[in-house]
Amino acid sequence: MSRFDQHNLKTAKMLQEAIVPKLAFNLLKEAERYYLNHHKLSDAVLTELSSVFGHVLAAATELLDNCKITQYQTTDKYRSIYKVGTNMERYTIYNDINFCQCQFFQSQVLEDKASVTCKHVLALKLNQITNCVKVWTETVTDSQFVEFLNEQLNFVNDQ
């Protein structure tokens, strides 16, 4: 393979890594608009979601069947984070940030770039669209919120 071909392949891969997640999350926004107007997700929307998210969509919908979602928000309601998962494992998810501490996210999203996101992030996004799972809300102090942030930073630094 020539240097030119290698450069084009590398450029195409970089564009795909940058564009595919953006398209995926834009598709979720379209799904949300459709749901707001029709109070359901059409087969076409589900097919599009499945084509982008693949098996992660099935895992996320399965997780929604038996998960707990808790929103922790500061008293001023400007900052919030979510804990998503089952009684066995719960992960901290930030609204509109595609990141999770789970092993799948670390290996399949960050390292192998084989998936756009994990079931925890996608389950939260789907629930924000459909409200199919009750979200428990707890108010936290600013210092407690900082503890959540530090938990994430410590996790990232340990990797």
Coordinates of C-alpha atoms in Angstrom, one line a residue:
M1 CA 0.0 0.0 0.0
S2 CA 1.4 3.4 -1.0
R3 CA 1.9 6.2 1.5
F4 CA -0.9 8.1 -0.3
D5 CA -3.3 5.2 0.2
Q6 CA -2.2 4.8 3.9
H7 CA -2.8 8.6 4.4
N8 CA -6.3 8.3 2.7
L9 CA -7.2 5.3 4.8
K10 CA -6.1 7.1 8.0
T11 CA -8.0 10.2 7.1
A12 CA -11.1 8.2 6.3
K13 CA -10.9 6.4 9.6
M14 CA -10.5 9.7 11.5
L15 CA -13.5 11.1 9.7
Q16 CA -15.6 8.0 10.5
E17 CA -14.6 8.2 14.2
A18 CA -15.6 11.8 14.4
I19 CA -18.8 11.7 12.2
V20 CA -20.4 8.4 13.1
P21 CA -21.0 9.2 16.8
K22 CA -22.4 12.6 15.9
L23 CA -24.8 11.0 13.3
A24 CA -25.8 8.4 15.9
F25 CA -26.7 11.0 18.5
N26 CA -28.4 13.2 15.9
L27 CA -30.5 10.1 15.0
L28 CA -31.5 9.9 18.7
K29 CA -32.7 13.5 18.5
E30 CA -34.8 12.7 15.5
A31 CA -36.2 9.7 17.4
E32 CA -37.1 12.1 20.2
R33 CA -38.9 14.5 17.9
Y34 CA -40.8 11.6 16.4
Y35 CA -41.8 10.3 19.8
L36 CA -43.0 13.7 21.0
N37 CA -45.3 13.9 18.0
H38 CA -46.5 10.3 17.8
H39 CA -46.0 9.0 21.4
K40 CA -44.2 5.9 20.0
L41 CA -41.2 5.0 17.9
S42 CA -42.0 3.9 14.4
D43 CA -40.6 0.7 12.9
A44 CA -38.5 3.0 10.6
V45 CA -37.0 4.9 13.5
L46 CA -36.3 1.6 15.3
T47 CA -34.7 0.2 12.2
E48 CA -32.5 3.3 11.8
L49 CA -31.5 3.1 15.5
S50 CA -30.7 -0.6 15.1
S51 CA -28.6 0.0 12.0
V52 CA -26.4 2.5 13.9
F53 CA -26.3 1.1 17.4
G54 CA -26.6 -2.6 16.5
H55 CA -26.7 -5.1 19.4
V56 CA -26.2 -2.3 21.9
L57 CA -29.7 -1.1 21.2
A58 CA -31.1 -4.5 22.2
A59 CA -28.9 -4.6 25.3
A60 CA -30.1 -1.0 26.3
T61 CA -33.8 -1.9 25.9
E62 CA -33.2 -5.1 27.9
L63 CA -31.5 -3.0 30.6
L64 CA -34.5 -0.7 30.7
D65 CA -36.7 -3.6 31.6
N66 CA -35.0 -4.0 35.0
C67 CA -32.8 -1.0 35.7
K68 CA -32.9 1.8 38.1
I69 CA -32.1 5.4 37.0
T70 CA -31.3 8.0 39.6
Q71 CA -30.7 11.6 38.8
Y72 CA -28.5 13.5 41.2
Q73 CA -28.9 17.3 40.8
T74 CA -27.6 20.2 42.7
T75 CA -30.0 22.4 44.6
D76 CA -29.9 25.1 41.9
K77 CA -30.9 22.3 39.3
Y78 CA -28.2 23.5 36.9
R79 CA -26.0 20.5 37.2
S80 CA -27.0 16.8 37.3
I81 CA -25.6 13.4 36.7
Y82 CA -27.3 10.0 36.5
K83 CA -26.6 6.5 37.9
V84 CA -27.8 3.9 35.6
G85 CA -27.9 0.1 36.0
T86 CA -29.1 -2.7 38.1
N87 CA -28.7 -3.4 41.8
M88 CA -25.5 -5.4 40.9
E89 CA -23.8 -2.6 39.0
R90 CA -24.5 1.1 38.4
Y91 CA -22.6 3.5 36.3
T92 CA -22.3 7.3 36.4
I93 CA -23.6 8.9 33.2
Y94 CA -23.5 12.6 32.4
N95 CA -26.2 14.1 30.3
D96 CA -25.1 14.7 26.7
I97 CA -21.6 13.2 27.3
N98 CA -20.9 9.9 25.7
F99 CA -18.8 8.2 28.4
C100 CA -19.3 5.3 30.8
Q101 CA -17.0 3.4 33.2
C102 CA -18.2 0.0 32.1
Q103 CA -15.8 -2.5 30.6
F104 CA -17.7 -2.6 27.3
F105 CA -17.3 1.2 26.8
Q106 CA -13.6 1.0 27.6
S107 CA -12.9 -1.8 25.3
Q108 CA -15.5 -1.5 22.4
V109 CA -15.9 2.2 22.3
L110 CA -12.6 3.8 23.4
E111 CA -10.1 1.1 22.4
D112 CA -11.5 -0.9 19.5
K113 CA -13.9 1.8 18.2
A114 CA -16.3 -1.0 17.3
S115 CA -19.3 0.6 18.9
V116 CA -20.6 4.1 19.2
T117 CA -21.6 3.8 22.9
C118 CA -22.6 1.3 25.6
K119 CA -26.0 0.1 26.9
H120 CA -25.9 2.3 29.9
V121 CA -25.5 5.6 28.0
L122 CA -28.0 4.4 25.3
A123 CA -30.5 3.3 27.9
L124 CA -30.4 6.7 29.6
K125 CA -30.9 8.4 26.2
L126 CA -33.8 6.1 25.3
N127 CA -35.4 6.7 28.6
Q128 CA -35.1 10.5 28.2
I129 CA -37.0 10.0 25.0
T130 CA -39.7 7.6 26.1
N131 CA -39.9 8.0 29.9
C132 CA -40.5 4.3 30.2
V133 CA -38.6 4.0 33.5
K134 CA -39.2 6.2 36.5
V135 CA -36.2 8.4 37.2
W136 CA -35.6 8.8 40.9
T137 CA -34.3 12.3 41.7
E138 CA -32.1 13.2 44.6
T139 CA -30.8 16.6 45.5
V140 CA -27.1 16.8 46.3
T141 CA -24.9 19.6 47.7
D142 CA -22.2 21.1 45.5
S143 CA -19.6 19.2 47.5
Q144 CA -21.4 15.9 46.9
F145 CA -21.6 16.8 43.2
V146 CA -17.8 17.4 43.2
E147 CA -17.4 14.0 44.7
F148 CA -19.2 12.5 41.7
L149 CA -16.8 14.4 39.4
N150 CA -13.8 13.3 41.3
E151 CA -15.0 9.7 41.1
Q152 CA -15.0 10.0 37.3
L153 CA -11.6 11.7 37.2
N154 CA -10.1 9.1 39.4
F155 CA -11.4 6.4 37.2
V156 CA -10.0 8.1 34.0
N157 CA -6.6 8.6 35.7
D158 CA -6.5 5.0 36.8
Q159 CA -6.9 3.7 33.2

